[in-house]
Coordinates of C-alpha atoms in Angstrom, one line a residue:
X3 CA 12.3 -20.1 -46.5
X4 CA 15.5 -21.8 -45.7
X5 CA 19.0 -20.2 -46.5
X6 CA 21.4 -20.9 -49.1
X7 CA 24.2 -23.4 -48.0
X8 CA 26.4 -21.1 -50.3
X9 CA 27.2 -18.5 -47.1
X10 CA 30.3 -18.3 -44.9
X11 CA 28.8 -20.3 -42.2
X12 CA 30.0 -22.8 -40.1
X13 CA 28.9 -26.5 -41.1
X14 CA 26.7 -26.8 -37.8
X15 CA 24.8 -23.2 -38.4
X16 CA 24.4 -24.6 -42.5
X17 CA 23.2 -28.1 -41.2
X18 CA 21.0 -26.5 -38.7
X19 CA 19.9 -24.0 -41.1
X20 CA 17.9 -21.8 -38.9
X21 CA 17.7 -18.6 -41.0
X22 CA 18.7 -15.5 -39.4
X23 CA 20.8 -17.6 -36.2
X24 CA 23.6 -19.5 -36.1
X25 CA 25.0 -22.4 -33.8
X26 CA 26.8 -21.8 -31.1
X27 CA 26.8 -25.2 -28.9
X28 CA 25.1 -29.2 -29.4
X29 CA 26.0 -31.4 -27.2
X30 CA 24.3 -34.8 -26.5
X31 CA 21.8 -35.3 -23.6
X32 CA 22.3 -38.4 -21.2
X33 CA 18.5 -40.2 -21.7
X34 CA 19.2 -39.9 -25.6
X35 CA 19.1 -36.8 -28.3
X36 CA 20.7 -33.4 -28.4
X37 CA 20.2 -30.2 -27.6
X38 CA 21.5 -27.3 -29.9
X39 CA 21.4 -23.8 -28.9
X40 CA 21.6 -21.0 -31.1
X41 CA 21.5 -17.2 -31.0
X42 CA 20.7 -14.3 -33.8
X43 CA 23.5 -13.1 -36.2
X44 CA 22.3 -9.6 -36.2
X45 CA 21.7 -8.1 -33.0
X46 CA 20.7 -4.6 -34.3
X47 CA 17.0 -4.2 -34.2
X48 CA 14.6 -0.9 -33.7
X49 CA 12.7 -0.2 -30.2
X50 CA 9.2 -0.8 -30.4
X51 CA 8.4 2.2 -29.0
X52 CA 10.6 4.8 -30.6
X53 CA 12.0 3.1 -33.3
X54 CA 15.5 3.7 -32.7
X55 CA 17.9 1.2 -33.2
X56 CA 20.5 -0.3 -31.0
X57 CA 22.9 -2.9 -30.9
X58 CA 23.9 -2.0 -27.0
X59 CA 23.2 -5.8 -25.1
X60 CA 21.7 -5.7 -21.7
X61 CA 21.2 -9.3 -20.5
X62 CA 21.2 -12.5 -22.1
X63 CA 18.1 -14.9 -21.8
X64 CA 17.6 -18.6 -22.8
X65 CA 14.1 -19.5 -24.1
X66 CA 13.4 -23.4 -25.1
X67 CA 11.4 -23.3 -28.7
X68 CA 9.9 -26.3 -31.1
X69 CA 11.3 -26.7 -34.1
X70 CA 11.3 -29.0 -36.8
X71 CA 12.5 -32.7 -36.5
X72 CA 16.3 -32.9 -37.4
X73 CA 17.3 -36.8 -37.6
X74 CA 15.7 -37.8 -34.0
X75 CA 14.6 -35.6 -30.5
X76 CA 16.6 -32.2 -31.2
X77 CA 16.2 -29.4 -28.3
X78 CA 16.6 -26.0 -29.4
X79 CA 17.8 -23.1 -27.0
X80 CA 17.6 -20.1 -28.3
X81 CA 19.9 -17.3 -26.4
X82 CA 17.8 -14.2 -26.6
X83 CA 19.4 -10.6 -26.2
X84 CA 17.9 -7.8 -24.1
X85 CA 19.1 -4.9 -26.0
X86 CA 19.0 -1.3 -24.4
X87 CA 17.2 1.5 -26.2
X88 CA 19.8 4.2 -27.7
X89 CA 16.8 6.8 -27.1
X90 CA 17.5 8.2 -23.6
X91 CA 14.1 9.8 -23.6
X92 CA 12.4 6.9 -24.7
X93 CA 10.2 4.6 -21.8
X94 CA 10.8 1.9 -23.0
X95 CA 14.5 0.9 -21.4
X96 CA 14.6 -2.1 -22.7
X97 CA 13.7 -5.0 -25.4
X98 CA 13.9 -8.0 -26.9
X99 CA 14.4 -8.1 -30.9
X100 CA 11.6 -10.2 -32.5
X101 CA 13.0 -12.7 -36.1
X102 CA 10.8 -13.9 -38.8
X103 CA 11.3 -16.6 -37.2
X104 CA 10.7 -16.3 -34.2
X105 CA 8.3 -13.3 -33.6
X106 CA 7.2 -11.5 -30.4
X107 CA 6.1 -14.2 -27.4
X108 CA 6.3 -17.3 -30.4
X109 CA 6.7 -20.7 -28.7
X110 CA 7.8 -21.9 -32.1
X111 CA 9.4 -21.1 -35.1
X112 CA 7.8 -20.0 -38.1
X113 CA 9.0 -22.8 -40.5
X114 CA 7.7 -25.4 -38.2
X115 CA 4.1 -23.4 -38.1
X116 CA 4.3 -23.5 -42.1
X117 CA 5.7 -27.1 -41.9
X118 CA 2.2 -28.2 -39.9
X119 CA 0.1 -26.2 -41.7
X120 CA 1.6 -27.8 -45.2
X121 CA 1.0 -31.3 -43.7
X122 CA -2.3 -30.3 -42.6
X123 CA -3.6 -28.3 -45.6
X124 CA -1.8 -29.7 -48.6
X125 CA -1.4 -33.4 -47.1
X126 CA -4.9 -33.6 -45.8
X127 CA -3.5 -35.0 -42.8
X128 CA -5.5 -35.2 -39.3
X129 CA -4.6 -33.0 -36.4
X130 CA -3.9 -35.2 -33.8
X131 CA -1.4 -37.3 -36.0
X132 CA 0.9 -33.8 -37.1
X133 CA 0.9 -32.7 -34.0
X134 CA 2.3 -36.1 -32.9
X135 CA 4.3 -36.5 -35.8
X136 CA 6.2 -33.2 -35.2
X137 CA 6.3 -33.3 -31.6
X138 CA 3.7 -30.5 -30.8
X139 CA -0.1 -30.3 -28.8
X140 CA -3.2 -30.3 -31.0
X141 CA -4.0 -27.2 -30.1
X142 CA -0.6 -25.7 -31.1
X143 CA -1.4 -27.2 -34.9
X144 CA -5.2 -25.8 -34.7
X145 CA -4.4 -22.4 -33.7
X146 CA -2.2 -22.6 -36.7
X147 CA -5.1 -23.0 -38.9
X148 CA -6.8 -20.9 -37.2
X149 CA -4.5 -18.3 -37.7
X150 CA -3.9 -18.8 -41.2
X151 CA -7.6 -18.6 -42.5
X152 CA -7.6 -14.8 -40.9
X153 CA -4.8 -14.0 -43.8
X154 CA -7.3 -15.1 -46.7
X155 CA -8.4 -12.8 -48.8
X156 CA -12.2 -11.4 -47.5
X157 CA -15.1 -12.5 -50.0
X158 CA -16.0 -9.0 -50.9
X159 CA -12.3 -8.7 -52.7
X160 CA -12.7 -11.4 -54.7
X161 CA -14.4 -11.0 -58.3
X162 CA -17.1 -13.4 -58.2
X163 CA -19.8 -13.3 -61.0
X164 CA -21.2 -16.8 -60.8
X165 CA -22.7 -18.6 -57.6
X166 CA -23.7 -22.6 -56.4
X167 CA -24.9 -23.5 -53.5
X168 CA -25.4 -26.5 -51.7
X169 CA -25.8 -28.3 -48.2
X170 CA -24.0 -31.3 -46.9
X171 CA -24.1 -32.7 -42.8
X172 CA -21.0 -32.3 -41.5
X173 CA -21.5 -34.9 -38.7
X174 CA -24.4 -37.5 -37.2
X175 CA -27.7 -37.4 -36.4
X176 CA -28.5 -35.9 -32.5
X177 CA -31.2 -36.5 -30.0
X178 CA -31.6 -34.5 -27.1
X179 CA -34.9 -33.9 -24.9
X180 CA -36.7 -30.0 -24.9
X181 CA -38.1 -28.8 -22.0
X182 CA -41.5 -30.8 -22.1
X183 CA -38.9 -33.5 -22.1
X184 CA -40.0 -34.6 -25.5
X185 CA -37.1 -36.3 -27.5
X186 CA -36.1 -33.8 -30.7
X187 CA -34.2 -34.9 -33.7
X188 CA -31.3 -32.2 -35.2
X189 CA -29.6 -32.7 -38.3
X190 CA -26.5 -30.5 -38.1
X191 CA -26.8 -29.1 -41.7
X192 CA -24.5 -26.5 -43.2
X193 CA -24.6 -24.8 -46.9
X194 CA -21.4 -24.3 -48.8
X195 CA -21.5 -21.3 -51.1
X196 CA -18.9 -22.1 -53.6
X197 CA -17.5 -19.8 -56.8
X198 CA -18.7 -22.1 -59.9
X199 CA -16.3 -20.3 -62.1
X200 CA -13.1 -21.8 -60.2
X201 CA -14.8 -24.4 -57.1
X202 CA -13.3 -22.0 -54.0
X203 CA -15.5 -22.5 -51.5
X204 CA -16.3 -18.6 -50.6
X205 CA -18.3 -19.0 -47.3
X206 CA -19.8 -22.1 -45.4
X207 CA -23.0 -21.2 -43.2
X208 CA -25.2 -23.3 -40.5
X209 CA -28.2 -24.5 -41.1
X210 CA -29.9 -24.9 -44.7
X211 CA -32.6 -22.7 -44.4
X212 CA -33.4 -19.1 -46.0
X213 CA -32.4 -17.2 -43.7
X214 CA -29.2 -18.9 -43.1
X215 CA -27.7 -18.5 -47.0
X216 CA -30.0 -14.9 -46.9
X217 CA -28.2 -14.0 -44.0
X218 CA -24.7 -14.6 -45.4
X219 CA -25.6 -12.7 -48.9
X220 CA -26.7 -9.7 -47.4
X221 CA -23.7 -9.8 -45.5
X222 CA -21.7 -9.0 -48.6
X223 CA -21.0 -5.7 -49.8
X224 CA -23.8 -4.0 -52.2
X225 CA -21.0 -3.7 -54.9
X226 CA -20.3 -7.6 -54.9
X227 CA -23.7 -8.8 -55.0
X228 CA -24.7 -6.8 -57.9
X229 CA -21.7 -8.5 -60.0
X230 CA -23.5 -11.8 -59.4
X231 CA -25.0 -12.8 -63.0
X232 CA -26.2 -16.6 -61.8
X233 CA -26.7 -18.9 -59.1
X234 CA -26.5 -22.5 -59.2
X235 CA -28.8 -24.6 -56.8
X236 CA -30.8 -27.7 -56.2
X237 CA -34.4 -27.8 -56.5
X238 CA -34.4 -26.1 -53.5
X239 CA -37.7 -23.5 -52.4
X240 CA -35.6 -21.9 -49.5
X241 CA -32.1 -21.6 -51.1
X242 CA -34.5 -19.9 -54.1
X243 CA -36.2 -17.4 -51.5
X244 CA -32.5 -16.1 -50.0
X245 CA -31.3 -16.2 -53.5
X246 CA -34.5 -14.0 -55.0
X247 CA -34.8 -11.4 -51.4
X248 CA -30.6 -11.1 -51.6
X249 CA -30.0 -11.1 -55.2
X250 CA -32.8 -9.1 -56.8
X251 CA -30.6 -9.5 -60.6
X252 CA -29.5 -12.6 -60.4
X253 CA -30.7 -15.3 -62.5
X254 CA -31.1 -19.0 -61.0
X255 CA -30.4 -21.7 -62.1
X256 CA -31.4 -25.4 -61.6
X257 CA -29.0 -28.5 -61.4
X258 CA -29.3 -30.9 -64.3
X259 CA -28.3 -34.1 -61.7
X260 CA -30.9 -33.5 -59.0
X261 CA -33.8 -33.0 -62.0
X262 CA -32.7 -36.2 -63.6
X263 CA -32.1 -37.5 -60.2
X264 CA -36.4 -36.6 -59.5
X265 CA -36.7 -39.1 -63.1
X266 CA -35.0 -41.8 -61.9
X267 CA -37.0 -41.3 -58.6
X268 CA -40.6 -41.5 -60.3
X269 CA -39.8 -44.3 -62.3
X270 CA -38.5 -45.9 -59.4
X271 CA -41.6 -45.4 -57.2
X272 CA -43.6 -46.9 -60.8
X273 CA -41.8 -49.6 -60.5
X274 CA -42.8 -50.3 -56.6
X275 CA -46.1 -49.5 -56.5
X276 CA -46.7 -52.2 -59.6
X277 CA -45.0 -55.2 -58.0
X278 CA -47.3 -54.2 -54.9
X279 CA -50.6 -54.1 -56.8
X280 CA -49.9 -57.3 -59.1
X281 CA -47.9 -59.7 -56.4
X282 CA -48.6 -58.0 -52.9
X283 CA -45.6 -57.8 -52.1
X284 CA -41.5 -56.1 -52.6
X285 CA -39.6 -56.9 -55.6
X286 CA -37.4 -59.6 -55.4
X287 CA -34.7 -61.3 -57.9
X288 CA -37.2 -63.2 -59.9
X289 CA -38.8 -60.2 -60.7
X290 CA -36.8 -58.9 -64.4
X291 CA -37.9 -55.2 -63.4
X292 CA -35.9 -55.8 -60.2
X293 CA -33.1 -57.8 -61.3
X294 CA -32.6 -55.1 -64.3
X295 CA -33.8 -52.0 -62.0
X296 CA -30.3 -50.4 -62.3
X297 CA -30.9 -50.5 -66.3
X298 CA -34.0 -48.0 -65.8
X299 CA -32.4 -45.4 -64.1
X300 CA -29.2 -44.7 -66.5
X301 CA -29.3 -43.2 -69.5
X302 CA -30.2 -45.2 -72.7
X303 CA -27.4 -43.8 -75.0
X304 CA -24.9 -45.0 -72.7
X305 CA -26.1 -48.6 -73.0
X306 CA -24.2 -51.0 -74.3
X307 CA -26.4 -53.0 -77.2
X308 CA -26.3 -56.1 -75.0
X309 CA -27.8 -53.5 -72.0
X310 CA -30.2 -52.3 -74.5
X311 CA -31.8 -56.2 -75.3
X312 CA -31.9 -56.8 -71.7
X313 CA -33.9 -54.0 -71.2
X314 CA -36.1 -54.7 -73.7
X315 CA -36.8 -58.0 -72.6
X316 CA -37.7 -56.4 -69.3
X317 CA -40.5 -54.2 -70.9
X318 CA -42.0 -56.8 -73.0
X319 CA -41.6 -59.7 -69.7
X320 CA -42.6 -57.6 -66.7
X321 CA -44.8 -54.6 -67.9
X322 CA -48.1 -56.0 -68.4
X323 CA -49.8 -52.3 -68.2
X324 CA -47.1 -50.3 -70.0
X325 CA -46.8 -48.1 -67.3
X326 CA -43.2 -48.7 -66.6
X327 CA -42.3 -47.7 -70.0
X328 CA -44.1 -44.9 -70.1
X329 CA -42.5 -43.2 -66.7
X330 CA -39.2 -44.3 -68.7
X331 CA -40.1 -43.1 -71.9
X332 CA -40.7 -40.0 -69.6
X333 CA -37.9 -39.6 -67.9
X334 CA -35.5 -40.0 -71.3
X335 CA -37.6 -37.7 -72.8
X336 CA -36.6 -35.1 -69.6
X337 CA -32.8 -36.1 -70.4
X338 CA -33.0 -34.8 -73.7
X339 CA -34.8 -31.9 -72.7
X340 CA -32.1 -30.8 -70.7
X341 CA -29.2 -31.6 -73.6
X342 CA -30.3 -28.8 -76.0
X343 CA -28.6 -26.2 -76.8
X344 CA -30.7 -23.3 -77.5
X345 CA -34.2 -22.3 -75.1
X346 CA -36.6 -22.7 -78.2
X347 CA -35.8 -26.2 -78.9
X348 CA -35.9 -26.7 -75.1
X349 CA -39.1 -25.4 -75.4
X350 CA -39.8 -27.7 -78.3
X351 CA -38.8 -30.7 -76.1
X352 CA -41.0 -29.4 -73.2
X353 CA -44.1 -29.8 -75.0
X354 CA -43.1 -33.1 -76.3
X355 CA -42.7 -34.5 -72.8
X356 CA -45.9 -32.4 -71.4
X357 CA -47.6 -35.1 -74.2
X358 CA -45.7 -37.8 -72.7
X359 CA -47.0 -36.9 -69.5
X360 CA -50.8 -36.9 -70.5
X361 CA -50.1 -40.7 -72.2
X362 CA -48.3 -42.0 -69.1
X363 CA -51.1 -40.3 -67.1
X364 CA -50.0 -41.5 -63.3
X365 CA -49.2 -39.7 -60.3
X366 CA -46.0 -40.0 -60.4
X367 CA -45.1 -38.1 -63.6
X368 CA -47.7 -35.6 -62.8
X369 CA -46.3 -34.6 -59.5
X370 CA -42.8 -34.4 -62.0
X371 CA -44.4 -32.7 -64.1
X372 CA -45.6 -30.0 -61.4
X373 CA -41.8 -29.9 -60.3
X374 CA -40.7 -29.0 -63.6
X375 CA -43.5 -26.4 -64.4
X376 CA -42.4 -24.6 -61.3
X377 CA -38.3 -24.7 -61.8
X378 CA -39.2 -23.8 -65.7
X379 CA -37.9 -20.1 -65.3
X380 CA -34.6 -22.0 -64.0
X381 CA -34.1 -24.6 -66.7
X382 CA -34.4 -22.4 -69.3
X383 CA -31.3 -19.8 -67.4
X384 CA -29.7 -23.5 -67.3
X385 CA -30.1 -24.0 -70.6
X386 CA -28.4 -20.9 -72.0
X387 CA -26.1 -20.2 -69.3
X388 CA -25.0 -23.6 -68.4
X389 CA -24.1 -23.1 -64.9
X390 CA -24.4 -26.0 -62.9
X391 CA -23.2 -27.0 -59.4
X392 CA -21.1 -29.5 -60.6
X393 CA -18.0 -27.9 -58.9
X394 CA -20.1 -27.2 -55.8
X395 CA -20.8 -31.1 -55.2
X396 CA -17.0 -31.4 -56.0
X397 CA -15.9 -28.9 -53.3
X398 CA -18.9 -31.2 -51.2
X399 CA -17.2 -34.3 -51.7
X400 CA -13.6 -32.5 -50.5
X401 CA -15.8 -31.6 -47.5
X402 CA -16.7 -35.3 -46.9
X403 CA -12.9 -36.2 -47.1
X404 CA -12.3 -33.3 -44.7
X405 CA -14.8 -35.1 -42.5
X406 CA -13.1 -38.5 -42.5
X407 CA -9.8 -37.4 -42.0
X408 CA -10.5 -35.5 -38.7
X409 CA -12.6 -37.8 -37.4
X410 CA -15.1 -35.9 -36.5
X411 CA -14.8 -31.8 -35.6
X412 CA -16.8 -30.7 -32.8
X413 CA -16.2 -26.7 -33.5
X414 CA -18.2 -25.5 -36.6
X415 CA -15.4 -22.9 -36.3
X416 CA -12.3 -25.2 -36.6
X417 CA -14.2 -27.5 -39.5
X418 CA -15.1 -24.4 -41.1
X419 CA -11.5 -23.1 -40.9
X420 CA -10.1 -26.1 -42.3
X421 CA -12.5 -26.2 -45.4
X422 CA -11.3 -22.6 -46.5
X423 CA -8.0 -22.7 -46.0
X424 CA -8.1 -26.7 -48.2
X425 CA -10.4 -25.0 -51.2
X426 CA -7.9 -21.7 -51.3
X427 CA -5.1 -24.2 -51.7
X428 CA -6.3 -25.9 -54.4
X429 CA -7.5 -22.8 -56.4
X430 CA -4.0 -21.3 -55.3
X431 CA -2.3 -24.6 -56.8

């Protein structure tokens, strides 16, 4: 990027360090600063129409440019030749020779655009504040990003085998009124399709419907979707429709979190709906299932032996009807369901909680058992595969930090632009 101070070049042009120019006045300006102005070292460039090259200068021409900060408010000039074409049959008379850095019509130099986009990408920085920091509009910095997510790679180059996908709101809950002037509530949703294998978020869509995450699959060349062994989602019926219509030999597979997450759910509602029947009322402190309710949901082996009496105590003090320790006993029987290693035991397991199921015998575990019934095809492809959206809820919680640090995006586009270009950075890095 920057030159070698090692070059015959006068200190101001090494200081300056503009490659491809050099110095050739700074002088200070009366309200405070300086203003340096520099030209090209090589004049001879190729016409754009013939390609001949000429060295011949027509006219001179002054062009004010950003730049990066150098020690305080620095004004760069740059003297721009208009060299005369050597072809005499040639249209084109006349042109300007375009630099690295500074091409055809730039306003800017192309370190400064890498210098934003760094501070943006790399720094997670908001907008607003580089484009104040370095002296520039907010647009300026934007179509910067803009720009730079066009040079990534397309999705159908990449080698993907393995798939996750989830959805995230990327900002709040709107109202507006239809035309019956009814008041309608949107949820601005979007799914992130992310590569499991390495977390690069490949494609972010609106909406978390079907035909939304369909509609982005069949999209993708015929060549790349058949390289697809396994898709990672939540319980989800409509990302499983778009995953079964698009991916006819792909295998799904469920997320361990969200089926645990259902558990602690059921056992949850257990727990509500008998402090309602026995007191009439919510649970409060001086209830030991609601002072301990944290102990139900997490796992028993990773309770400490003090955790483990307290919870005891709270089975044999608040559980008149053993039905809380049943939708418990339920739940960390689903836990180690989804711990084996191999799909008979897991099928060995199965049948061991279907029993626990019939014991507890409430609707609460009955509707989980009807959940996991109808995932079953997908926990057993979990099971062997192991493919989990782990690294998709990662790349979601990047998304959320995205979210904070601009403060709210109100172009899909410019959010969207800004997600690919982070995620390609850190699987570049």
């Amino acid at each position: 990027m920057f030159e070698p101070t090692g070059l015959r070049r006068d200190a101001a042009s090494v200081i300056f360090n503009l490659p491809g120019y050099r110095v050739v006045d700074a002088v200070d300006l009366p309200l405070g600063g300086r203003r340096v102005k520099v030209v090209p070292v090589d004049l001879d460039d190729g016409c754009p129409a013939c390609g001949v090259v000429s060295s011949r200068v027509h006219a001179w021409t002054e062009q004010r440019v950003c730049d990066i900060p150098h020690a305080g408010q620095v004004v760069v000039v740059v003297g721009k030749p208009r060299l005369v074409c050597a072809e005499p049959t040639c249209p084109r008379q006349t042109f300007t020779p375009a630099t690295e850095q500074l091409p055809t019509r730039a306003r800017c130099t192309t370190r400064l655009k890498t210098a934003v986009l760094d501070a943006v990408i790399d720094s997670g920085r908001a907008v607003a504040e580089v484009a104040q920091g370095f002296g520039v509009a907010w647009w300026t910095v934007q179509a910067t990003i803009n720009t730079a997510v066009m040079l990534l790679p397309g999705v159908d180059e990449l080698h993907v085998r393995r798939l996750g996908i989830d959805e995230h709101r990327y900002r709040r809950v709107r109202w507006f009124r239809d035309d019956g002037g009814a008041w309608r509530r949107v949820e601005p949703w979007m799914s992130t399709i992310v590569n499991v294998d390495c977390g690069q978020v490949l494609g972010i869509v609106d909406g978390r419907d079907s035909a939304a995450v369909g509609g982005w699959l069949n999209a993708r060349s015929r060549a790349w979707r058949d390289r697809i062994q396994v898709v990672a989602i939540d319980p989800s019926a409509a990302f499983k429709k778009a995953i079964t219509a698009a991916l006819p030999n792909a295998a799904v597979s469920v997320d361990p979190f969200h089926l645990v997450q259902l558990a602690n759910l059921m056992v949850t509602r257990v727990r509500q709906r008998l402090i309602r029947e026995r007191e009439q009322r919510r649970g409060r402190k001086i209830d030991p299932a609601w002072a301990h309710r944290t102990l139900l949901v997490r796992g028993y082996d990773t309770l400490s032996a003090r955790a483990r009496t307290r919870l005891d105590l709270v089975f044999a003090s608040d559980d008149p009807t053993d039905e809380l320790s049943a939708a418990w006993g339920v739940k960390e029987q689903l836990r180690r369901l989804l711990t084996v290693t191999g799909v008979d035991q897991a099928r060995h397991e199965k049948m061991i909680l279907g029993c626990y199921i019939v014991a507890a015998d409430m609707e609460e575990t009955w509707r989980l058992w009807t959940t996991i019934e109808a995932w079953w095809p997908a926990i057993e492809v979990l099971i062997r595969t192991r493919v989990t959206n782990a690294r998709t809820e990662a790349a979601n919680t990047g998304i959320k930090q995205i979210k904070r640090t601009g403060r709210g995006y109100r172009n899909p586009a410019h959010y969207q632009a800004r997600i690919l270009l982070t995620s390609a950075a850190r699987r570049a890095a």
